[in-house]
Amino acid sequence: MNSRSGAKNISPLNTGARMDSKPKINQKLSKLIKKGVDIPLPQTVYIHDDVHVDQISGKNVKIYPGCRIYGSKTVISSGCKLGYEAPVTLEDCRLAQDVELKGGYFSKSVFLEKSNMGMGAHVREGCLLEEEAGGAHSVGLKQTILFPFVTLGSLINFCDCFMAGGTSRRNHSEVGSSYIHFNFTPDGDKATPSLIGDVPRGVMLNQPPIFLGGQGGMVGPIRLGYGNVVAAGSILRKDCPQDHQLIFDMQQIRGIRNFKPAAYPNLRRILENNILYLANINALQAWYKNIRKPFFEAREFGALVYAGAVDLLASAREERLKRLRTMAQKAVDQSPQKLKSTEIKQRQAFLENTGKIEELLNKNIGDTKMNKTEEIFVRAFEHFCDKDGKSYIETIQNLPPSISTKGVRWLQEIVNYYCESISTVIPSLKLFGTK
């Protein structure tokens, strides 16, 4: 308007505030800056009231503009960088040293030393990324465990998986870009966890890497051995637990047929793969408790990160058991007509014994022979560490075969114990080749 009318000339830049004034910085941001956290534009960073500032290191931590941090369980150790490529939202995550989350959403997960994720990541609850594991841009994860060095390409959905393999950053398991783990069936089941590698051999960091070619997928639950290479464009529907295989699965099948809900033609295989996955989780818990714990405790916030990892493994077991219970109920309630009497009895036995399966998987092993195997390995490992004194990764990489072999035997006995115990609960299914 014309100034003669008496109205003030209002410019978008003329807001009534002094041009040299700065937006206020909340108290927690001020404390972080005083601790030494590098926050270039603190006015753009949001720290929720429930975040504990004393669980964020002041050593070489950098929080780029636009980041948001929530959760009383959040831990950010020294050397971490958040939001270099795009803003990061962090909720109840525990970050060990030198973790880089470059952009995206991260919730209720644990990231160990030098793990990383690129821009556009969407990491939901139940994920554990061990040392130097990571992904490029636009990767979606949930209830997934990646062992050290495992690398995911771009545009990937990889939920409900365990993956191991590789010996270093130069020799690591990898998932090609545009890969998907199909973890939701037409019947609405998610009892679909895939075991890509295994815990007993994988923890020793001496197994050949696994490669999943890009533009491909895997229909869970799947088991895959070490050293396997899956050709690009393949959709895996069958297990390949053997090692060192070159796998092609690109046959196209066209046609239309009647869909039979809750058919479960491979019920035994599905149940076996779920039990194997759960048994491996239990073996990994034993590894953390007996081997990894001291390495955590030697680092800043290590006890908090360790507690988060152990809690995560317990919740992973509960998640898988919940999905099994749901599938067992559906297999009976929505059972198709004209099933054989033996199949009906198997489904009913599965449902009736889910409680026993859960009880066994939550049970601590008390077998004397197995405890002796554990003692032999732990004693040899501790003796080796006393002379070595290196980091966890360096220690494992330098383990003599004479010691690592003992460790594999101990962890495999744990896996076998749970598989064999559960196979006796439902004899009609003849799990794991039982008669």
Short mmCIF file of C-alpha atoms in Angstrom, two decimals:
data_model
loop_
_atom_site.label_atom_id
_atom_site.label_comp_id
_atom_site.label_asym_id
_atom_site.label_seq_id
_atom_site.Cartn_x
_atom_site.Cartn_y
_atom_site.Cartn_z
CA MET A 1 0.00 0.00 0.00
CA ASN A 2 0.98 3.62 -0.50
CA SER A 3 2.66 5.13 2.54
CA ARG A 4 0.17 8.02 2.38
CA SER A 5 -2.57 5.68 3.67
CA GLY A 6 -0.75 5.42 6.96
CA ALA A 7 -0.12 1.69 6.67
CA LYS A 8 3.34 0.40 7.46
CA ASN A 9 5.46 -0.97 4.65
CA ILE A 10 5.84 -4.65 5.65
CA SER A 11 8.58 -6.71 4.08
CA PRO A 12 8.98 -10.49 4.46
CA LEU A 13 12.27 -9.69 6.13
CA ASN A 14 10.76 -7.13 8.46
CA THR A 15 9.22 -9.25 11.20
CA GLY A 16 9.67 -6.82 14.02
CA ALA A 17 12.66 -8.72 15.41
CA ARG A 18 16.12 -7.28 15.47
CA MET A 19 18.16 -8.57 12.56
CA ASP A 20 21.06 -9.46 14.83
CA SER A 21 18.92 -11.54 17.24
CA LYS A 22 19.33 -15.35 17.34
CA PRO A 23 16.73 -18.05 18.07
CA LYS A 24 17.04 -19.45 21.55
CA ILE A 25 18.94 -22.70 22.09
CA ASN A 26 17.41 -25.06 24.65
CA GLN A 27 19.27 -26.12 27.76
CA LYS A 28 20.18 -29.60 26.55
CA LEU A 29 21.69 -28.28 23.35
CA SER A 30 23.71 -25.82 25.37
CA LYS A 31 25.02 -28.62 27.58
CA LEU A 32 26.01 -30.69 24.54
CA ILE A 33 27.87 -27.76 23.01
CA LYS A 34 29.68 -27.15 26.30
CA LYS A 35 30.66 -30.84 26.38
CA GLY A 36 32.32 -30.41 23.02
CA VAL A 37 29.68 -31.77 20.63
CA ASP A 38 30.04 -30.07 17.25
CA ILE A 39 26.62 -28.70 16.25
CA PRO A 40 27.13 -26.19 13.38
CA LEU A 41 23.52 -24.88 13.42
CA PRO A 42 22.09 -25.67 16.86
CA GLN A 43 18.94 -23.65 16.09
CA THR A 44 17.88 -26.42 13.66
CA VAL A 45 18.57 -29.38 15.97
CA TYR A 46 15.88 -30.78 18.30
CA ILE A 47 16.74 -32.71 21.48
CA HIS A 48 13.71 -34.14 23.27
CA ASP A 49 13.28 -33.72 27.01
CA ASP A 50 13.68 -37.45 27.69
CA VAL A 51 17.19 -37.62 26.18
CA HIS A 52 19.97 -38.03 28.76
CA VAL A 53 22.79 -35.63 27.90
CA ASP A 54 25.23 -37.65 29.99
CA GLN A 55 24.75 -40.55 27.54
CA ILE A 56 26.11 -38.47 24.66
CA SER A 57 29.87 -38.17 24.34
CA GLY A 58 31.57 -34.84 23.86
CA LYS A 59 34.49 -36.36 21.94
CA ASN A 60 34.41 -35.83 18.18
CA VAL A 61 30.63 -36.12 17.94
CA LYS A 62 29.05 -34.06 15.16
CA ILE A 63 25.33 -33.39 14.70
CA TYR A 64 24.51 -31.73 11.39
CA PRO A 65 21.55 -29.36 10.79
CA GLY A 66 18.00 -30.67 10.93
CA CYS A 67 18.58 -33.66 13.21
CA ARG A 68 16.10 -34.78 15.87
CA ILE A 69 16.99 -36.98 18.83
CA TYR A 70 14.50 -38.76 21.10
CA GLY A 71 14.50 -41.41 23.81
CA SER A 72 15.87 -42.02 27.28
CA LYS A 73 17.78 -45.07 25.99
CA THR A 74 19.65 -43.14 23.32
CA VAL A 75 23.43 -43.47 23.55
CA ILE A 76 25.86 -41.63 21.24
CA SER A 77 29.51 -42.57 21.72
CA SER A 78 32.64 -40.72 20.67
CA GLY A 79 33.31 -40.11 16.99
CA CYS A 80 29.69 -40.49 15.87
CA LYS A 81 28.34 -38.34 13.05
CA LEU A 82 24.65 -37.75 12.40
CA GLY A 83 23.05 -36.19 9.32
CA TYR A 84 25.93 -35.45 6.94
CA GLU A 85 23.85 -36.18 3.82
CA ALA A 86 20.34 -35.42 5.15
CA PRO A 87 18.63 -34.88 8.51
CA VAL A 88 18.58 -37.81 10.93
CA THR A 89 15.80 -38.77 13.34
CA LEU A 90 17.19 -40.94 16.14
CA GLU A 91 14.91 -42.66 18.64
CA ASP A 92 16.14 -44.90 21.48
CA CYS A 93 19.17 -46.13 19.56
CA ARG A 94 22.53 -47.04 21.06
CA LEU A 95 25.56 -46.04 19.04
CA ALA A 96 29.07 -47.29 19.75
CA GLN A 97 32.19 -45.42 18.62
CA ASP A 98 32.53 -43.84 15.15
CA VAL A 99 29.06 -44.72 13.88
CA GLU A 100 27.89 -42.67 10.88
CA LEU A 101 24.18 -42.32 10.19
CA LYS A 102 24.09 -40.04 7.18
CA GLY A 103 20.36 -39.47 6.80
CA GLY A 104 17.03 -41.07 7.63
CA TYR A 105 15.04 -42.59 10.49
CA PHE A 106 16.56 -44.91 13.09
CA SER A 107 14.55 -46.44 15.94
CA LYS A 108 15.19 -48.87 18.81
CA SER A 109 18.29 -50.44 17.27
CA VAL A 110 21.96 -50.91 18.14
CA PHE A 111 24.92 -49.85 15.99
CA LEU A 112 28.39 -51.09 16.88
CA GLU A 113 31.72 -49.47 16.09
CA LYS A 114 32.10 -47.92 12.61
CA SER A 115 28.77 -49.20 11.34
CA ASN A 116 27.06 -46.81 8.95
CA MET A 117 23.96 -46.08 6.89
CA GLY A 118 23.48 -43.73 3.94
CA MET A 119 20.81 -41.15 3.18
CA GLY A 120 17.18 -42.23 3.14
CA ALA A 121 17.67 -45.15 5.53
CA HIS A 122 14.64 -46.44 7.43
CA VAL A 123 15.86 -48.63 10.29
CA ARG A 124 13.08 -49.74 12.60
CA GLU A 125 13.11 -51.66 15.87
CA GLY A 126 15.11 -54.80 16.48
CA CYS A 127 18.17 -54.18 14.28
CA LEU A 128 21.74 -54.91 15.29
CA LEU A 129 24.54 -53.75 13.00
CA GLU A 130 27.88 -55.05 14.21
CA GLU A 131 31.26 -53.49 13.50
CA GLU A 132 31.67 -51.83 10.08
CA ALA A 133 28.39 -53.22 8.74
CA GLY A 134 26.30 -50.78 6.76
CA GLY A 135 24.25 -49.75 3.79
CA ALA A 136 24.17 -47.19 1.00
CA HIS A 137 21.16 -44.94 0.33
CA SER A 138 17.48 -45.85 0.77
CA VAL A 139 17.81 -49.06 2.78
CA GLY A 140 14.94 -50.38 4.89
CA LEU A 141 15.63 -52.69 7.87
CA LYS A 142 13.62 -54.18 10.73
CA GLN A 143 14.39 -57.12 13.04
CA THR A 144 17.65 -57.67 11.15
CA ILE A 145 21.13 -58.63 12.36
CA LEU A 146 24.20 -57.87 10.26
CA PHE A 147 27.56 -59.29 11.34
CA PRO A 148 30.78 -57.29 10.89
CA PHE A 149 31.58 -55.92 7.43
CA VAL A 150 28.26 -56.97 5.81
CA THR A 151 27.39 -54.33 3.23
CA LEU A 152 24.01 -53.52 1.69
CA GLY A 153 23.72 -51.63 -1.59
CA SER A 154 21.02 -49.07 -2.41
CA LEU A 155 17.23 -49.34 -2.66
CA ILE A 156 17.00 -52.44 -0.47
CA ASN A 157 14.32 -53.86 1.84
CA PHE A 158 15.95 -56.41 4.14
CA CYS A 159 13.68 -57.09 7.13
CA ASP A 160 13.69 -60.22 9.34
CA CYS A 161 17.14 -61.45 8.32
CA PHE A 162 20.43 -62.55 9.78
CA MET A 163 23.51 -62.20 7.57
CA ALA A 164 27.17 -62.99 8.19
CA GLY A 165 30.27 -63.87 6.17
CA GLY A 166 33.55 -62.23 5.25
CA THR A 167 36.81 -61.55 7.03
CA SER A 168 37.39 -57.80 6.60
CA ARG A 169 36.19 -54.64 4.87
CA ARG A 170 37.91 -55.82 1.70
CA ASN A 171 36.40 -59.29 1.88
CA HIS A 172 32.81 -58.90 2.99
CA SER A 173 29.34 -60.27 2.34
CA GLU A 174 27.27 -57.98 0.15
CA VAL A 175 23.70 -57.50 -1.01
CA GLY A 176 23.31 -55.92 -4.45
CA SER A 177 21.11 -52.90 -5.08
CA SER A 178 17.34 -53.23 -5.50
CA TYR A 179 17.19 -56.41 -3.42
CA ILE A 180 14.23 -57.46 -1.28
CA HIS A 181 13.71 -60.07 1.38
CA PHE A 182 10.07 -61.12 1.00
CA ASN A 183 8.98 -61.49 4.61
CA PHE A 184 5.19 -61.32 4.33
CA THR A 185 3.27 -64.21 2.78
CA PRO A 186 -0.08 -64.15 0.92
CA ASP A 187 -1.56 -65.66 4.10
CA GLY A 188 -0.31 -62.68 6.10
CA ASP A 189 2.38 -64.63 7.96
CA LYS A 190 5.72 -63.21 9.07
CA ALA A 191 7.22 -66.45 10.35
CA THR A 192 9.78 -65.86 7.63
CA PRO A 193 13.25 -65.18 9.12
CA SER A 194 16.13 -66.04 6.80
CA LEU A 195 19.50 -67.33 7.99
CA ILE A 196 22.18 -66.16 5.57
CA GLY A 197 25.23 -67.81 7.06
CA ASP A 198 25.07 -68.86 10.71
CA VAL A 199 26.22 -67.75 14.16
CA PRO A 200 28.67 -70.55 15.17
CA ARG A 201 30.96 -70.05 12.18
CA GLY A 202 30.07 -66.42 11.46
CA VAL A 203 31.33 -65.01 14.76
CA MET A 204 34.84 -66.24 13.99
CA LEU A 205 35.14 -63.84 11.02
CA ASN A 206 36.92 -66.48 8.98
CA GLN A 207 34.20 -67.59 6.57
CA PRO A 208 34.04 -66.71 2.86
CA PRO A 209 31.62 -63.91 1.96
CA ILE A 210 28.12 -64.38 0.59
CA PHE A 211 26.96 -62.35 -2.41
CA LEU A 212 23.31 -61.70 -3.27
CA GLY A 213 23.09 -60.24 -6.77
CA GLY A 214 21.12 -57.05 -7.38
CA GLN A 215 17.59 -56.80 -8.78
CA GLY A 216 16.83 -60.02 -6.91
CA GLY A 217 15.03 -61.31 -3.88
CA MET A 218 14.59 -64.06 -1.34
CA VAL A 219 11.29 -65.59 -0.18
CA GLY A 220 11.75 -66.19 3.53
CA PRO A 221 12.39 -68.30 5.45
CA ILE A 222 15.57 -69.28 3.59
CA ARG A 223 18.88 -70.84 4.65
CA LEU A 224 22.03 -70.02 2.71
CA GLY A 225 25.59 -71.29 3.16
CA TYR A 226 28.89 -69.40 3.15
CA GLY A 227 30.74 -68.59 -0.04
CA ASN A 228 27.54 -68.71 -2.08
CA VAL A 229 27.01 -66.36 -5.02
CA VAL A 230 23.46 -65.72 -6.17
CA ALA A 231 23.15 -64.42 -9.72
CA ALA A 232 21.60 -60.98 -10.27
CA GLY A 233 17.87 -61.11 -10.93
CA SER A 234 17.35 -64.39 -9.07
CA ILE A 235 14.44 -64.91 -6.69
CA LEU A 236 15.38 -67.59 -4.15
CA ARG A 237 12.56 -69.86 -2.98
CA LYS A 238 14.59 -72.85 -1.83
CA ASP A 239 17.26 -73.40 0.82
CA CYS A 240 20.89 -73.78 -0.17
CA PRO A 241 22.73 -74.51 3.10
CA GLN A 242 25.72 -75.93 1.20
CA ASP A 243 28.79 -73.69 0.88
CA HIS A 244 30.48 -72.39 -2.28
CA GLN A 245 27.55 -72.62 -4.69
CA LEU A 246 26.74 -70.47 -7.73
CA ILE A 247 22.97 -70.14 -7.70
CA PHE A 248 20.67 -69.18 -10.58
CA ASP A 249 16.93 -68.96 -9.97
CA MET A 250 15.37 -67.01 -12.81
CA GLN A 251 12.86 -69.46 -14.25
CA GLN A 252 9.60 -67.75 -15.19
CA ILE A 253 6.36 -69.59 -14.50
CA ARG A 254 3.22 -68.14 -16.04
CA GLY A 255 -0.35 -69.19 -15.41
CA ILE A 256 -3.42 -68.83 -13.23
CA ARG A 257 -4.57 -71.32 -10.66
CA ASN A 258 -6.82 -71.39 -7.63
CA PHE A 259 -5.29 -69.86 -4.50
CA LYS A 260 -5.71 -71.98 -1.36
CA PRO A 261 -5.29 -69.91 1.83
CA ALA A 262 -3.33 -71.50 4.68
CA ALA A 263 -2.23 -74.41 2.48
CA TYR A 264 1.29 -74.58 4.01
CA PRO A 265 2.61 -77.33 1.74
CA ASN A 266 6.06 -76.88 3.30
CA LEU A 267 5.03 -76.61 6.95
CA ARG A 268 7.92 -78.74 8.22
CA ARG A 269 10.53 -76.69 6.34
CA ILE A 270 9.05 -73.41 7.56
CA LEU A 271 9.06 -74.63 11.15
CA GLU A 272 12.61 -76.02 10.87
CA ASN A 273 13.97 -72.74 9.50
CA ASN A 274 12.27 -70.74 12.25
CA ILE A 275 13.67 -73.01 14.95
CA LEU A 276 17.14 -72.86 13.42
CA TYR A 277 16.94 -69.08 13.38
CA LEU A 278 15.87 -68.98 17.04
CA ALA A 279 18.59 -71.44 18.04
CA ASN A 280 21.19 -69.23 16.35
CA ILE A 281 19.86 -66.20 18.25
CA ASN A 282 20.37 -68.14 21.49
CA ALA A 283 23.91 -69.03 20.44
CA LEU A 284 24.60 -65.37 19.73
CA GLN A 285 23.31 -64.43 23.19
CA ALA A 286 25.77 -66.90 24.72
CA TRP A 287 28.57 -65.36 22.65
CA TYR A 288 27.74 -61.84 23.85
CA LYS A 289 27.48 -62.92 27.47
CA ASN A 290 30.66 -65.01 27.62
CA ILE A 291 32.93 -63.39 25.03
CA ARG A 292 31.84 -59.92 23.94
CA LYS A 293 30.89 -58.35 27.26
CA PRO A 294 34.42 -57.40 28.49
CA PHE A 295 35.18 -55.70 25.16
CA PHE A 296 32.10 -53.51 25.57
CA GLU A 297 32.91 -52.65 29.18
CA ALA A 298 36.34 -51.36 28.18
CA ARG A 299 34.77 -48.57 26.07
CA GLU A 300 32.89 -45.36 26.82
CA PHE A 301 29.18 -46.13 27.36
CA GLY A 302 30.08 -49.75 26.62
CA ALA A 303 27.89 -51.18 29.38
CA LEU A 304 24.88 -49.30 27.98
CA VAL A 305 25.54 -50.44 24.42
CA TYR A 306 26.04 -54.03 25.61
CA ALA A 307 22.78 -53.96 27.58
CA GLY A 308 20.99 -52.65 24.50
CA ALA A 309 22.40 -55.43 22.30
CA VAL A 310 21.45 -58.16 24.79
CA ASP A 311 17.93 -56.75 25.20
CA LEU A 312 17.61 -56.58 21.43
CA LEU A 313 18.50 -60.27 21.04
CA ALA A 314 15.91 -61.19 23.68
CA SER A 315 13.27 -59.13 21.86
CA ALA A 316 14.28 -60.75 18.55
CA ARG A 317 13.52 -64.16 20.05
CA GLU A 318 10.15 -62.96 21.32
CA GLU A 319 9.31 -61.47 17.91
CA ARG A 320 10.02 -64.75 16.13
CA LEU A 321 8.05 -66.76 18.71
CA LYS A 322 5.08 -64.41 18.37
CA ARG A 323 5.08 -64.89 14.60
CA LEU A 324 5.25 -68.68 15.03
CA ARG A 325 2.28 -68.67 17.43
CA THR A 326 0.24 -66.63 14.96
CA MET A 327 1.04 -69.00 12.09
CA ALA A 328 0.25 -72.09 14.18
CA GLN A 329 -3.17 -70.70 15.08
CA LYS A 330 -3.91 -69.83 11.47
CA ALA A 331 -2.80 -73.25 10.23
CA VAL A 332 -5.57 -74.79 12.35
CA ASP A 333 -8.29 -72.12 12.21
CA GLN A 334 -8.07 -71.63 8.44
CA SER A 335 -7.17 -75.18 7.53
CA PRO A 336 -8.22 -76.01 3.94
CA GLN A 337 -10.75 -78.74 3.27
CA LYS A 338 -9.69 -82.18 2.05
CA LEU A 339 -6.45 -82.24 4.02
CA LYS A 340 -5.04 -85.64 4.82
CA SER A 341 -5.66 -86.79 8.39
CA THR A 342 -1.90 -86.87 9.02
CA GLU A 343 -1.58 -83.21 7.96
CA ILE A 344 -4.47 -82.19 10.22
CA LYS A 345 -2.85 -83.96 13.18
CA GLN A 346 0.51 -82.29 12.43
CA ARG A 347 -1.08 -78.84 12.42
CA GLN A 348 -2.92 -79.52 15.65
CA ALA A 349 0.24 -80.86 17.28
CA PHE A 350 2.13 -77.74 16.18
CA LEU A 351 -0.49 -75.45 17.71
CA GLU A 352 -0.85 -77.46 20.93
CA ASN A 353 2.92 -77.47 21.51
CA THR A 354 3.81 -73.83 20.77
CA GLY A 355 3.98 -73.25 24.52
CA LYS A 356 6.50 -76.09 24.94
CA ILE A 357 8.57 -74.79 22.02
CA GLU A 358 8.66 -71.36 23.60
CA GLU A 359 9.55 -72.81 26.99
CA LEU A 360 12.46 -74.76 25.53
CA LEU A 361 13.83 -71.78 23.62
CA ASN A 362 13.68 -69.60 26.73
CA LYS A 363 15.38 -72.27 28.82
CA ASN A 364 19.00 -71.97 29.89
CA ILE A 365 21.12 -74.96 28.95
CA GLY A 366 22.25 -77.02 31.89
CA ASP A 367 23.93 -79.88 30.06
CA THR A 368 27.24 -80.77 31.73
CA LYS A 369 28.93 -81.87 28.51
CA MET A 370 28.04 -78.60 26.77
CA ASN A 371 29.18 -76.53 29.73
CA LYS A 372 32.51 -78.34 29.52
CA THR A 373 32.81 -77.41 25.84
CA GLU A 374 32.06 -73.79 26.72
CA GLU A 375 34.60 -73.81 29.53
CA ILE A 376 37.34 -75.20 27.28
CA PHE A 377 36.83 -72.49 24.67
CA VAL A 378 36.33 -69.57 27.07
CA ARG A 379 39.47 -70.52 29.00
CA ALA A 380 41.54 -70.74 25.81
CA PHE A 381 40.06 -67.47 24.54
CA GLU A 382 40.76 -65.58 27.77
CA HIS A 383 44.34 -66.88 27.83
CA PHE A 384 44.82 -65.65 24.26
CA CYS A 385 43.31 -62.23 25.09
CA ASP A 386 45.58 -61.80 28.11
CA LYS A 387 48.58 -61.88 25.81
CA ASP A 388 46.94 -59.89 23.02
CA GLY A 389 45.03 -56.92 24.41
CA LYS A 390 43.62 -55.75 21.06
CA SER A 391 40.10 -54.69 20.08
CA TYR A 392 37.31 -57.22 19.62
CA ILE A 393 37.63 -57.36 15.82
CA GLU A 394 41.43 -57.64 15.88
CA THR A 395 41.25 -60.32 18.56
CA ILE A 396 38.80 -62.47 16.62
CA GLN A 397 40.67 -61.99 13.34
CA ASN A 398 43.88 -63.19 15.00
CA LEU A 399 42.43 -66.23 16.77
CA PRO A 400 44.43 -69.37 15.97
CA PRO A 401 42.36 -72.09 14.26
CA SER A 402 42.94 -74.33 17.27
CA ILE A 403 40.93 -71.89 19.40
CA SER A 404 38.29 -70.77 16.89
CA THR A 405 37.44 -74.41 16.13
CA LYS A 406 36.66 -74.95 19.82
CA GLY A 407 34.38 -71.90 19.75
CA VAL A 408 32.48 -73.14 16.69
CA ARG A 409 31.99 -76.51 18.38
CA TRP A 410 30.58 -74.88 21.52
CA LEU A 411 28.14 -72.61 19.66
CA GLN A 412 27.06 -75.37 17.28
CA GLU A 413 26.28 -77.58 20.26
CA ILE A 414 23.96 -74.84 21.52
CA VAL A 415 22.16 -74.71 18.17
CA ASN A 416 21.92 -78.50 18.01
CA TYR A 417 20.60 -78.71 21.56
CA TYR A 418 17.59 -76.52 20.85
CA CYS A 419 16.86 -78.14 17.48
CA GLU A 420 17.03 -81.65 18.89
CA SER A 421 14.99 -80.78 21.99
CA ILE A 422 12.19 -79.22 19.97
CA SER A 423 12.15 -82.06 17.43
CA THR A 424 11.02 -84.41 20.23
CA VAL A 425 8.07 -82.17 21.07
CA ILE A 426 6.32 -82.73 17.72
CA PRO A 427 7.49 -86.20 16.59
CA SER A 428 4.80 -86.41 13.89
CA LEU A 429 6.51 -83.63 11.90
CA LYS A 430 9.85 -85.48 11.90
CA LEU A 431 11.79 -82.24 12.27
CA PHE A 432 15.48 -82.23 11.33
CA GLY A 433 15.29 -85.76 10.01
CA THR A 434 14.16 -87.42 13.26
CA LYS A 435 12.42 -90.76 12.92
#
